[in-house]
Amino acid sequence: MEVSKKPFTFTLKNDFNMTGFLLKAKPDEAFRTKTELSKELVRTNTTSNVKLKDNIDLTQEDVEKLIEAGRKTLIYYEANNRLDAYNYPDEFELLDLVVKY
């Protein structure tokens, strides 16, 4: 993912509780994808009211627009068990949630 803003990046443990984490982190947008080179990202939260041309599978450009608009966004990379977080005000608060779940 190549966006102008630098994300907070976390490596997740194998038994990471993504559902509990998403409920506490309250992202505006959450996506999952296989690798960093994937062109499509799959929306994993259903609370977003942002309507784009396709509301489930989004292109990298659409996700970049959401990030640039200031939306709290999480992207989970399945291949390397990594989570990128954009537009969160406190990295350490988010780190506490990652460690907890």
PDB file of N, CA and C in Angstrom:
ATOM      1  N   MET A   1       0.852  -1.169   0.000  1.00  0.00           N
ATOM      2  CA  MET A   1       0.000   0.000   0.000  1.00  0.00           C
ATOM      3  C   MET A   1       0.896   1.230   0.000  1.00  0.00           C
ATOM      4  N   GLU A   2       0.790   2.041  -1.004  1.00  0.00           N
ATOM      5  CA  GLU A   2       1.614   3.237  -1.090  1.00  0.00           C
ATOM      6  C   GLU A   2       0.741   4.476  -0.936  1.00  0.00           C
ATOM      7  N   VAL A   3       0.714   5.001   0.261  1.00  0.00           N
ATOM      8  CA  VAL A   3      -0.049   6.216   0.524  1.00  0.00           C
ATOM      9  C   VAL A   3       0.893   7.258   1.086  1.00  0.00           C
ATOM     10  N   SER A   4       0.461   8.498   1.035  1.00  0.00           N
ATOM     11  CA  SER A   4       1.332   9.575   1.483  1.00  0.00           C
ATOM     12  C   SER A   4       1.544   9.556   2.995  1.00  0.00           C
ATOM     13  N   LYS A   5       0.555   9.073   3.741  1.00  0.00           N
ATOM     14  CA  LYS A   5       0.685   9.026   5.194  1.00  0.00           C
ATOM     15  C   LYS A   5       1.370   7.744   5.629  1.00  0.00           C
ATOM     16  N   LYS A   6       2.221   7.851   6.619  1.00  0.00           N
ATOM     17  CA  LYS A   6       2.929   6.685   7.160  1.00  0.00           C
ATOM     18  C   LYS A   6       2.014   5.974   8.154  1.00  0.00           C
ATOM     19  N   PRO A   7       1.830   4.659   7.984  1.00  0.00           N
ATOM     20  CA  PRO A   7       0.939   3.930   8.894  1.00  0.00           C
ATOM     21  C   PRO A   7       1.654   3.496  10.163  1.00  0.00           C
ATOM     22  N   PHE A   8       0.876   3.183  11.179  1.00  0.00           N
ATOM     23  CA  PHE A   8       1.390   2.431  12.315  1.00  0.00           C
ATOM     24  C   PHE A   8       1.333   0.980  11.860  1.00  0.00           C
ATOM     25  N   THR A   9       2.405   0.231  12.029  1.00  0.00           N
ATOM     26  CA  THR A   9       2.444  -1.160  11.573  1.00  0.00           C
ATOM     27  C   THR A   9       2.673  -2.084  12.751  1.00  0.00           C
ATOM     28  N   PHE A  10       1.868  -3.149  12.818  1.00  0.00           N
ATOM     29  CA  PHE A  10       1.966  -4.123  13.899  1.00  0.00           C
ATOM     30  C   PHE A  10       2.045  -5.524  13.305  1.00  0.00           C
ATOM     31  N   THR A  11       2.875  -6.379  13.898  1.00  0.00           N
ATOM     32  CA  THR A  11       2.894  -7.791  13.540  1.00  0.00           C
ATOM     33  C   THR A  11       2.028  -8.511  14.561  1.00  0.00           C
ATOM     34  N   LEU A  12       1.098  -9.320  14.068  1.00  0.00           N
ATOM     35  CA  LEU A  12       0.112  -9.955  14.937  1.00  0.00           C
ATOM     36  C   LEU A  12       0.508 -11.387  15.264  1.00  0.00           C
ATOM     37  N   LYS A  13       0.120 -11.832  16.451  1.00  0.00           N
ATOM     38  CA  LYS A  13       0.353 -13.221  16.821  1.00  0.00           C
ATOM     39  C   LYS A  13      -0.639 -14.118  16.086  1.00  0.00           C
ATOM     40  N   ASN A  14      -0.344 -15.404  16.015  1.00  0.00           N
ATOM     41  CA  ASN A  14      -1.176 -16.335  15.238  1.00  0.00           C
ATOM     42  C   ASN A  14      -2.597 -16.448  15.762  1.00  0.00           C
ATOM     43  N   ASP A  15      -2.799 -16.351  17.074  1.00  0.00           N
ATOM     44  CA  ASP A  15      -4.149 -16.483  17.630  1.00  0.00           C
ATOM     45  C   ASP A  15      -4.781 -15.118  17.930  1.00  0.00           C
ATOM     46  N   PHE A  16      -4.436 -14.118  17.146  1.00  0.00           N
ATOM     47  CA  PHE A  16      -4.955 -12.765  17.325  1.00  0.00           C
ATOM     48  C   PHE A  16      -6.475 -12.755  17.148  1.00  0.00           C
ATOM     49  N   ASN A  17      -7.188 -12.106  18.074  1.00  0.00           N
ATOM     50  CA  ASN A  17      -8.648 -12.011  18.037  1.00  0.00           C
ATOM     51  C   ASN A  17      -9.036 -10.741  17.268  1.00  0.00           C
ATOM     52  N   MET A  18      -9.165 -10.874  15.954  1.00  0.00           N
ATOM     53  CA  MET A  18      -9.452  -9.715  15.104  1.00  0.00           C
ATOM     54  C   MET A  18     -10.821  -9.118  15.410  1.00  0.00           C
ATOM     55  N   THR A  19     -11.820  -9.946  15.676  1.00  0.00           N
ATOM     56  CA  THR A  19     -13.168  -9.441  15.951  1.00  0.00           C
ATOM     57  C   THR A  19     -13.184  -8.563  17.193  1.00  0.00           C
ATOM     58  N   GLY A  20     -12.607  -9.052  18.286  1.00  0.00           N
ATOM     59  CA  GLY A  20     -12.543  -8.257  19.511  1.00  0.00           C
ATOM     60  C   GLY A  20     -11.758  -6.980  19.317  1.00  0.00           C
ATOM     61  N   PHE A  21     -10.662  -7.083  18.574  1.00  0.00           N
ATOM     62  CA  PHE A  21      -9.835  -5.904  18.302  1.00  0.00           C
ATOM     63  C   PHE A  21     -10.615  -4.856  17.514  1.00  0.00           C
ATOM     64  N   LEU A  22     -11.324  -5.270  16.470  1.00  0.00           N
ATOM     65  CA  LEU A  22     -12.080  -4.313  15.665  1.00  0.00           C
ATOM     66  C   LEU A  22     -13.189  -3.639  16.465  1.00  0.00           C
ATOM     67  N   LEU A  23     -13.802  -4.380  17.384  1.00  0.00           N
ATOM     68  CA  LEU A  23     -14.850  -3.786  18.219  1.00  0.00           C
ATOM     69  C   LEU A  23     -14.288  -2.705  19.132  1.00  0.00           C
ATOM     70  N   LYS A  24     -13.081  -2.905  19.637  1.00  0.00           N
ATOM     71  CA  LYS A  24     -12.464  -1.910  20.530  1.00  0.00           C
ATOM     72  C   LYS A  24     -11.780  -0.776  19.771  1.00  0.00           C
ATOM     73  N   ALA A  25     -11.154  -1.082  18.631  1.00  0.00           N
ATOM     74  CA  ALA A  25     -10.413  -0.065  17.873  1.00  0.00           C
ATOM     75  C   ALA A  25     -11.345   0.889  17.137  1.00  0.00           C
ATOM     76  N   LYS A  26     -12.549   0.431  16.828  1.00  0.00           N
ATOM     77  CA  LYS A  26     -13.571   1.236  16.150  1.00  0.00           C
ATOM     78  C   LYS A  26     -13.051   1.964  14.893  1.00  0.00           C
ATOM     79  N   PRO A  27     -12.560   1.187  13.919  1.00  0.00           N
ATOM     80  CA  PRO A  27     -12.108   1.853  12.691  1.00  0.00           C
ATOM     81  C   PRO A  27     -13.300   2.331  11.857  1.00  0.00           C
ATOM     82  N   ASP A  28     -13.081   3.381  11.093  1.00  0.00           N
ATOM     83  CA  ASP A  28     -14.105   3.806  10.133  1.00  0.00           C
ATOM     84  C   ASP A  28     -14.148   2.822   8.969  1.00  0.00           C
ATOM     85  N   GLU A  29     -12.985   2.300   8.614  1.00  0.00           N
ATOM     86  CA  GLU A  29     -12.854   1.359   7.506  1.00  0.00           C
ATOM     87  C   GLU A  29     -11.880   0.262   7.914  1.00  0.00           C
ATOM     88  N   ALA A  30     -12.157  -0.980   7.543  1.00  0.00           N
ATOM     89  CA  ALA A  30     -11.237  -2.087   7.798  1.00  0.00           C
ATOM     90  C   ALA A  30     -11.237  -2.996   6.576  1.00  0.00           C
ATOM     91  N   PHE A  31     -10.039  -3.399   6.169  1.00  0.00           N
ATOM     92  CA  PHE A  31      -9.883  -4.216   4.973  1.00  0.00           C
ATOM     93  C   PHE A  31      -8.903  -5.346   5.246  1.00  0.00           C
ATOM     94  N   ARG A  32      -9.008  -6.403   4.424  1.00  0.00           N
ATOM     95  CA  ARG A  32      -8.023  -7.472   4.450  1.00  0.00           C
ATOM     96  C   ARG A  32      -7.591  -7.743   3.021  1.00  0.00           C
ATOM     97  N   THR A  33      -6.362  -8.212   2.892  1.00  0.00           N
ATOM     98  CA  THR A  33      -5.817  -8.552   1.586  1.00  0.00           C
ATOM     99  C   THR A  33      -4.728  -9.590   1.792  1.00  0.00           C
ATOM    100  N   LYS A  34      -4.343 -10.260   0.736  1.00  0.00           N
ATOM    101  CA  LYS A  34      -3.328 -11.321   0.856  1.00  0.00           C
ATOM    102  C   LYS A  34      -1.941 -10.741   1.106  1.00  0.00           C
ATOM    103  N   THR A  35      -1.473  -9.865   0.223  1.00  0.00           N
ATOM    104  CA  THR A  35      -0.118  -9.305   0.331  1.00  0.00           C
ATOM    105  C   THR A  35      -0.156  -7.813   0.067  1.00  0.00           C
ATOM    106  N   GLU A  36       0.980  -7.180   0.254  1.00  0.00           N
ATOM    107  CA  GLU A  36       1.087  -5.747  -0.015  1.00  0.00           C
ATOM    108  C   GLU A  36       0.921  -5.426  -1.495  1.00  0.00           C
ATOM    109  N   LEU A  37       1.202  -6.379  -2.345  1.00  0.00           N
ATOM    110  CA  LEU A  37       1.118  -6.150  -3.789  1.00  0.00           C
ATOM    111  C   LEU A  37      -0.273  -6.392  -4.364  1.00  0.00           C
ATOM    112  N   SER A  38      -1.197  -6.859  -3.546  1.00  0.00           N
ATOM    113  CA  SER A  38      -2.563  -7.108  -4.018  1.00  0.00           C
ATOM    114  C   SER A  38      -3.219  -5.804  -4.440  1.00  0.00           C
ATOM    115  N   LYS A  39      -3.959  -5.868  -5.528  1.00  0.00           N
ATOM    116  CA  LYS A  39      -4.615  -4.673  -6.054  1.00  0.00           C
ATOM    117  C   LYS A  39      -6.021  -4.479  -5.492  1.00  0.00           C
ATOM    118  N   GLU A  40      -6.644  -5.548  -4.973  1.00  0.00           N
ATOM    119  CA  GLU A  40      -7.987  -5.436  -4.404  1.00  0.00           C
ATOM    120  C   GLU A  40      -7.967  -5.706  -2.919  1.00  0.00           C
ATOM    121  N   LEU A  41      -8.726  -4.934  -2.190  1.00  0.00           N
ATOM    122  CA  LEU A  41      -8.853  -5.106  -0.754  1.00  0.00           C
ATOM    123  C   LEU A  41     -10.316  -5.403  -0.439  1.00  0.00           C
ATOM    124  N   VAL A  42     -10.554  -6.320   0.473  1.00  0.00           N
ATOM    125  CA  VAL A  42     -11.907  -6.743   0.827  1.00  0.00           C
ATOM    126  C   VAL A  42     -12.305  -6.063   2.130  1.00  0.00           C
ATOM    127  N   ARG A  43     -13.433  -5.387   2.109  1.00  0.00           N
ATOM    128  CA  ARG A  43     -13.912  -4.698   3.307  1.00  0.00           C
ATOM    129  C   ARG A  43     -14.328  -5.741   4.344  1.00  0.00           C
ATOM    130  N   THR A  44     -13.880  -5.561   5.596  1.00  0.00           N
ATOM    131  CA  THR A  44     -14.220  -6.513   6.649  1.00  0.00           C
ATOM    132  C   THR A  44     -15.186  -5.945   7.668  1.00  0.00           C
ATOM    133  N   ASN A  45     -15.399  -4.642   7.668  1.00  0.00           N
ATOM    134  CA  ASN A  45     -16.400  -4.088   8.572  1.00  0.00           C
ATOM    135  C   ASN A  45     -17.620  -3.665   7.776  1.00  0.00           C
ATOM    136  N   THR A  46     -18.760  -3.679   8.397  1.00  0.00           N
ATOM    137  CA  THR A  46     -19.992  -3.319   7.695  1.00  0.00           C
ATOM    138  C   THR A  46     -20.623  -2.058   8.268  1.00  0.00           C
ATOM    139  N   THR A  47     -19.881  -1.315   9.086  1.00  0.00           N
ATOM    140  CA  THR A  47     -20.444  -0.121   9.702  1.00  0.00           C
ATOM    141  C   THR A  47     -20.213   1.129   8.865  1.00  0.00           C
ATOM    142  N   SER A  48     -19.469   1.012   7.784  1.00  0.00           N
ATOM    143  CA  SER A  48     -19.160   2.184   6.976  1.00  0.00           C
ATOM    144  C   SER A  48     -20.386   2.627   6.188  1.00  0.00           C
ATOM    145  N   ASN A  49     -20.610   3.928   6.156  1.00  0.00           N
ATOM    146  CA  ASN A  49     -21.710   4.442   5.347  1.00  0.00           C
ATOM    147  C   ASN A  49     -21.184   5.141   4.092  1.00  0.00           C
ATOM    148  N   VAL A  50     -19.892   4.988   3.819  1.00  0.00           N
ATOM    149  CA  VAL A  50     -19.312   5.572   2.625  1.00  0.00           C
ATOM    150  C   VAL A  50     -19.685   4.702   1.432  1.00  0.00           C
ATOM    151  N   LYS A  51     -20.295   5.292   0.438  1.00  0.00           N
ATOM    152  CA  LYS A  51     -20.708   4.538  -0.747  1.00  0.00           C
ATOM    153  C   LYS A  51     -19.706   4.798  -1.869  1.00  0.00           C
ATOM    154  N   LEU A  52     -19.068   3.746  -2.298  1.00  0.00           N
ATOM    155  CA  LEU A  52     -18.159   3.833  -3.426  1.00  0.00           C
ATOM    156  C   LEU A  52     -18.714   2.965  -4.538  1.00  0.00           C
ATOM    157  N   LYS A  53     -18.011   2.908  -5.661  1.00  0.00           N
ATOM    158  CA  LYS A  53     -18.543   2.163  -6.805  1.00  0.00           C
ATOM    159  C   LYS A  53     -18.771   0.692  -6.491  1.00  0.00           C
ATOM    160  N   ASP A  54     -17.984   0.129  -5.593  1.00  0.00           N
ATOM    161  CA  ASP A  54     -18.159  -1.259  -5.158  1.00  0.00           C
ATOM    162  C   ASP A  54     -17.864  -1.256  -3.669  1.00  0.00           C
ATOM    163  N   ASN A  55     -18.828  -1.601  -2.869  1.00  0.00           N
ATOM    164  CA  ASN A  55     -18.696  -1.404  -1.427  1.00  0.00           C
ATOM    165  C   ASN A  55     -18.035  -2.569  -0.696  1.00  0.00           C
ATOM    166  N   ILE A  56     -17.758  -3.689  -1.358  1.00  0.00           N
ATOM    167  CA  ILE A  56     -17.133  -4.818  -0.686  1.00  0.00           C
ATOM    168  C   ILE A  56     -15.673  -4.965  -1.105  1.00  0.00           C
ATOM    169  N   ASP A  57     -15.413  -5.141  -2.398  1.00  0.00           N
ATOM    170  CA  ASP A  57     -14.050  -5.245  -2.921  1.00  0.00           C
ATOM    171  C   ASP A  57     -13.653  -3.893  -3.484  1.00  0.00           C
ATOM    172  N   LEU A  58     -12.630  -3.296  -2.902  1.00  0.00           N
ATOM    173  CA  LEU A  58     -12.195  -1.982  -3.355  1.00  0.00           C
ATOM    174  C   LEU A  58     -10.798  -2.066  -3.943  1.00  0.00           C
ATOM    175  N   THR A  59     -10.527  -1.165  -4.860  1.00  0.00           N
ATOM    176  CA  THR A  59      -9.179  -1.093  -5.422  1.00  0.00           C
ATOM    177  C   THR A  59      -8.283  -0.335  -4.460  1.00  0.00           C
ATOM    178  N   GLN A  60      -7.003  -0.464  -4.675  1.00  0.00           N
ATOM    179  CA  GLN A  60      -6.030   0.236  -3.847  1.00  0.00           C
ATOM    180  C   GLN A  60      -6.245   1.752  -3.907  1.00  0.00           C
ATOM    181  N   GLU A  61      -6.613   2.263  -5.067  1.00  0.00           N
ATOM    182  CA  GLU A  61      -6.830   3.704  -5.228  1.00  0.00           C
ATOM    183  C   GLU A  61      -8.017   4.187  -4.390  1.00  0.00           C
ATOM    184  N   ASP A  62      -9.091   3.387  -4.331  1.00  0.00           N
ATOM    185  CA  ASP A  62     -10.252   3.759  -3.525  1.00  0.00           C
ATOM    186  C   ASP A  62      -9.908   3.797  -2.044  1.00  0.00           C
ATOM    187  N   VAL A  63      -9.125   2.835  -1.595  1.00  0.00           N
ATOM    188  CA  VAL A  63      -8.718   2.800  -0.186  1.00  0.00           C
ATOM    189  C   VAL A  63      -7.805   3.978   0.124  1.00  0.00           C
ATOM    190  N   GLU A  64      -6.926   4.320  -0.800  1.00  0.00           N
ATOM    191  CA  GLU A  64      -6.058   5.478  -0.603  1.00  0.00           C
ATOM    192  C   GLU A  64      -6.880   6.762  -0.464  1.00  0.00           C
ATOM    193  N   LYS A  65      -7.955   6.879  -1.209  1.00  0.00           N
ATOM    194  CA  LYS A  65      -8.833   8.055  -1.100  1.00  0.00           C
ATOM    195  C   LYS A  65      -9.464   8.138   0.286  1.00  0.00           C
ATOM    196  N   LEU A  66      -9.873   6.988   0.826  1.00  0.00           N
ATOM    197  CA  LEU A  66     -10.451   6.967   2.177  1.00  0.00           C
ATOM    198  C   LEU A  66      -9.419   7.401   3.211  1.00  0.00           C
ATOM    199  N   ILE A  67      -8.192   6.913   3.062  1.00  0.00           N
ATOM    200  CA  ILE A  67      -7.117   7.269   4.002  1.00  0.00           C
ATOM    201  C   ILE A  67      -6.800   8.757   3.906  1.00  0.00           C
ATOM    202  N   GLU A  68      -6.694   9.261   2.690  1.00  0.00           N
ATOM    203  CA  GLU A  68      -6.396  10.682   2.496  1.00  0.00           C
ATOM    204  C   GLU A  68      -7.527  11.571   3.002  1.00  0.00           C
ATOM    205  N   ALA A  69      -8.742  11.043   3.062  1.00  0.00           N
ATOM    206  CA  ALA A  69      -9.888  11.808   3.569  1.00  0.00           C
ATOM    207  C   ALA A  69      -9.909  11.842   5.099  1.00  0.00           C
ATOM    208  N   GLY A  70      -8.947  11.161   5.729  1.00  0.00           N
ATOM    209  CA  GLY A  70      -8.848  11.210   7.180  1.00  0.00           C
ATOM    210  C   GLY A  70      -9.618  10.124   7.908  1.00  0.00           C
ATOM    211  N   ARG A  71     -10.096   9.112   7.205  1.00  0.00           N
ATOM    212  CA  ARG A  71     -10.843   8.022   7.836  1.00  0.00           C
ATOM    213  C   ARG A  71      -9.874   7.113   8.588  1.00  0.00           C
ATOM    214  N   LYS A  72     -10.272   6.679   9.786  1.00  0.00           N
ATOM    215  CA  LYS A  72      -9.477   5.700  10.539  1.00  0.00           C
ATOM    216  C   LYS A  72      -9.562   4.378   9.787  1.00  0.00           C
ATOM    217  N   THR A  73      -8.445   3.907   9.295  1.00  0.00           N
ATOM    218  CA  THR A  73      -8.436   2.742   8.418  1.00  0.00           C
ATOM    219  C   THR A  73      -7.452   1.695   8.904  1.00  0.00           C
ATOM    220  N   LEU A  74      -7.898   0.430   8.895  1.00  0.00           N
ATOM    221  CA  LEU A  74      -7.046  -0.701   9.222  1.00  0.00           C
ATOM    222  C   LEU A  74      -6.959  -1.608   8.006  1.00  0.00           C
ATOM    223  N   ILE A  75      -5.739  -2.069   7.692  1.00  0.00           N
ATOM    224  CA  ILE A  75      -5.534  -3.007   6.600  1.00  0.00           C
ATOM    225  C   ILE A  75      -4.756  -4.198   7.152  1.00  0.00           C
ATOM    226  N   TYR A  76      -5.352  -5.387   7.021  1.00  0.00           N
ATOM    227  CA  TYR A  76      -4.736  -6.614   7.502  1.00  0.00           C
ATOM    228  C   TYR A  76      -4.180  -7.394   6.320  1.00  0.00           C
ATOM    229  N   TYR A  77      -2.872  -7.687   6.366  1.00  0.00           N
ATOM    230  CA  TYR A  77      -2.199  -8.459   5.328  1.00  0.00           C
ATOM    231  C   TYR A  77      -2.079  -9.901   5.818  1.00  0.00           C
ATOM    232  N   GLU A  78      -2.848 -10.809   5.207  1.00  0.00           N
ATOM    233  CA  GLU A  78      -2.944 -12.183   5.669  1.00  0.00           C
ATOM    234  C   GLU A  78      -1.635 -12.967   5.525  1.00  0.00           C
ATOM    235  N   ALA A  79      -0.888 -12.748   4.456  1.00  0.00           N
ATOM    236  CA  ALA A  79       0.305 -13.550   4.181  1.00  0.00           C
ATOM    237  C   ALA A  79       1.383 -13.391   5.245  1.00  0.00           C
ATOM    238  N   ASN A  80       1.565 -12.183   5.743  1.00  0.00           N
ATOM    239  CA  ASN A  80       2.613 -11.971   6.749  1.00  0.00           C
ATOM    240  C   ASN A  80       2.065 -11.545   8.104  1.00  0.00           C
ATOM    241  N   ASN A  81       0.759 -11.718   8.321  1.00  0.00           N
ATOM    242  CA  ASN A  81       0.131 -11.448   9.626  1.00  0.00           C
ATOM    243  C   ASN A  81       0.454 -10.042  10.129  1.00  0.00           C
ATOM    244  N   ARG A  82       0.281  -9.068   9.257  1.00  0.00           N
ATOM    245  CA  ARG A  82       0.623  -7.686   9.573  1.00  0.00           C
ATOM    246  C   ARG A  82      -0.612  -6.801   9.499  1.00  0.00           C
ATOM    247  N   LEU A  83      -0.652  -5.792  10.350  1.00  0.00           N
ATOM    248  CA  LEU A  83      -1.764  -4.853  10.394  1.00  0.00           C
ATOM    249  C   LEU A  83      -1.215  -3.441  10.253  1.00  0.00           C
ATOM    250  N   ASP A  84      -1.736  -2.684   9.302  1.00  0.00           N
ATOM    251  CA  ASP A  84      -1.390  -1.269   9.148  1.00  0.00           C
ATOM    252  C   ASP A  84      -2.578  -0.442   9.601  1.00  0.00           C
ATOM    253  N   ALA A  85      -2.300   0.597  10.377  1.00  0.00           N
ATOM    254  CA  ALA A  85      -3.354   1.483  10.871  1.00  0.00           C
ATOM    255  C   ALA A  85      -3.055   2.908  10.416  1.00  0.00           C
ATOM    256  N   TYR A  86      -4.052   3.548   9.819  1.00  0.00           N
ATOM    257  CA  TYR A  86      -3.913   4.919   9.319  1.00  0.00           C
ATOM    258  C   TYR A  86      -4.871   5.842  10.060  1.00  0.00           C
ATOM    259  N   ASN A  87      -4.406   7.061  10.313  1.00  0.00           N
ATOM    260  CA  ASN A  87      -5.214   8.147  10.874  1.00  0.00           C
ATOM    261  C   ASN A  87      -5.684   7.901  12.304  1.00  0.00           C
ATOM    262  N   TYR A  88      -4.938   7.126  13.060  1.00  0.00           N
ATOM    263  CA  TYR A  88      -5.232   6.969  14.483  1.00  0.00           C
ATOM    264  C   TYR A  88      -4.373   7.975  15.241  1.00  0.00           C
ATOM    265  N   PRO A  89      -4.947   8.657  16.233  1.00  0.00           N
ATOM    266  CA  PRO A  89      -4.199   9.711  16.920  1.00  0.00           C
ATOM    267  C   PRO A  89      -3.103   9.199  17.855  1.00  0.00           C
ATOM    268  N   ASP A  90      -3.272   8.020  18.444  1.00  0.00           N
ATOM    269  CA  ASP A  90      -2.325   7.544  19.448  1.00  0.00           C
ATOM    270  C   ASP A  90      -1.844   6.134  19.130  1.00  0.00           C
ATOM    271  N   GLU A  91      -0.590   6.025  18.730  1.00  0.00           N
ATOM    272  CA  GLU A  91      -0.019   4.732  18.370  1.00  0.00           C
ATOM    273  C   GLU A  91       0.047   3.788  19.566  1.00  0.00           C
ATOM    274  N   PHE A  92       0.342   4.311  20.743  1.00  0.00           N
ATOM    275  CA  PHE A  92       0.507   3.457  21.917  1.00  0.00           C
ATOM    276  C   PHE A  92      -0.825   2.916  22.428  1.00  0.00           C
ATOM    277  N   GLU A  93      -1.877   3.685  22.303  1.00  0.00           N
ATOM    278  CA  GLU A  93      -3.208   3.189  22.667  1.00  0.00           C
ATOM    279  C   GLU A  93      -3.602   2.022  21.760  1.00  0.00           C
ATOM    280  N   LEU A  94      -3.310   2.153  20.483  1.00  0.00           N
ATOM    281  CA  LEU A  94      -3.591   1.081  19.533  1.00  0.00           C
ATOM    282  C   LEU A  94      -2.699  -0.133  19.800  1.00  0.00           C
ATOM    283  N   LEU A  95      -1.449   0.102  20.148  1.00  0.00           N
ATOM    284  CA  LEU A  95      -0.532  -0.988  20.500  1.00  0.00           C
ATOM    285  C   LEU A  95      -1.041  -1.760  21.706  1.00  0.00           C
ATOM    286  N   ASP A  96      -1.574  -1.070  22.688  1.00  0.00           N
ATOM    287  CA  ASP A  96      -2.152  -1.748  23.865  1.00  0.00           C
ATOM    288  C   ASP A  96      -3.281  -2.685  23.451  1.00  0.00           C
ATOM    289  N   LEU A  97      -4.110  -2.258  22.501  1.00  0.00           N
ATOM    290  CA  LEU A  97      -5.196  -3.115  22.023  1.00  0.00           C
ATOM    291  C   LEU A  97      -4.656  -4.338  21.274  1.00  0.00           C
ATOM    292  N   VAL A  98      -3.611  -4.115  20.466  1.00  0.00           N
ATOM    293  CA  VAL A  98      -3.011  -5.232  19.728  1.00  0.00           C
ATOM    294  C   VAL A  98      -2.454  -6.270  20.687  1.00  0.00           C
ATOM    295  N   VAL A  99      -1.775  -5.831  21.725  1.00  0.00           N
ATOM    296  CA  VAL A  99      -1.194  -6.744  22.721  1.00  0.00           C
ATOM    297  C   VAL A  99      -2.303  -7.469  23.491  1.00  0.00           C
ATOM    298  N   LYS A 100      -3.381  -6.758  23.800  1.00  0.00           N
ATOM    299  CA  LYS A 100      -4.487  -7.335  24.554  1.00  0.00           C
ATOM    300  C   LYS A 100      -5.200  -8.455  23.790  1.00  0.00           C
ATOM    301  N   TYR A 101      -5.350  -8.284  22.482  1.00  0.00           N
ATOM    302  CA  TYR A 101      -6.091  -9.263  21.691  1.00  0.00           C
ATOM    303  C   TYR A 101      -5.149 -10.193  20.956  1.00  0.00           C
TER     304      TYR A 101
END
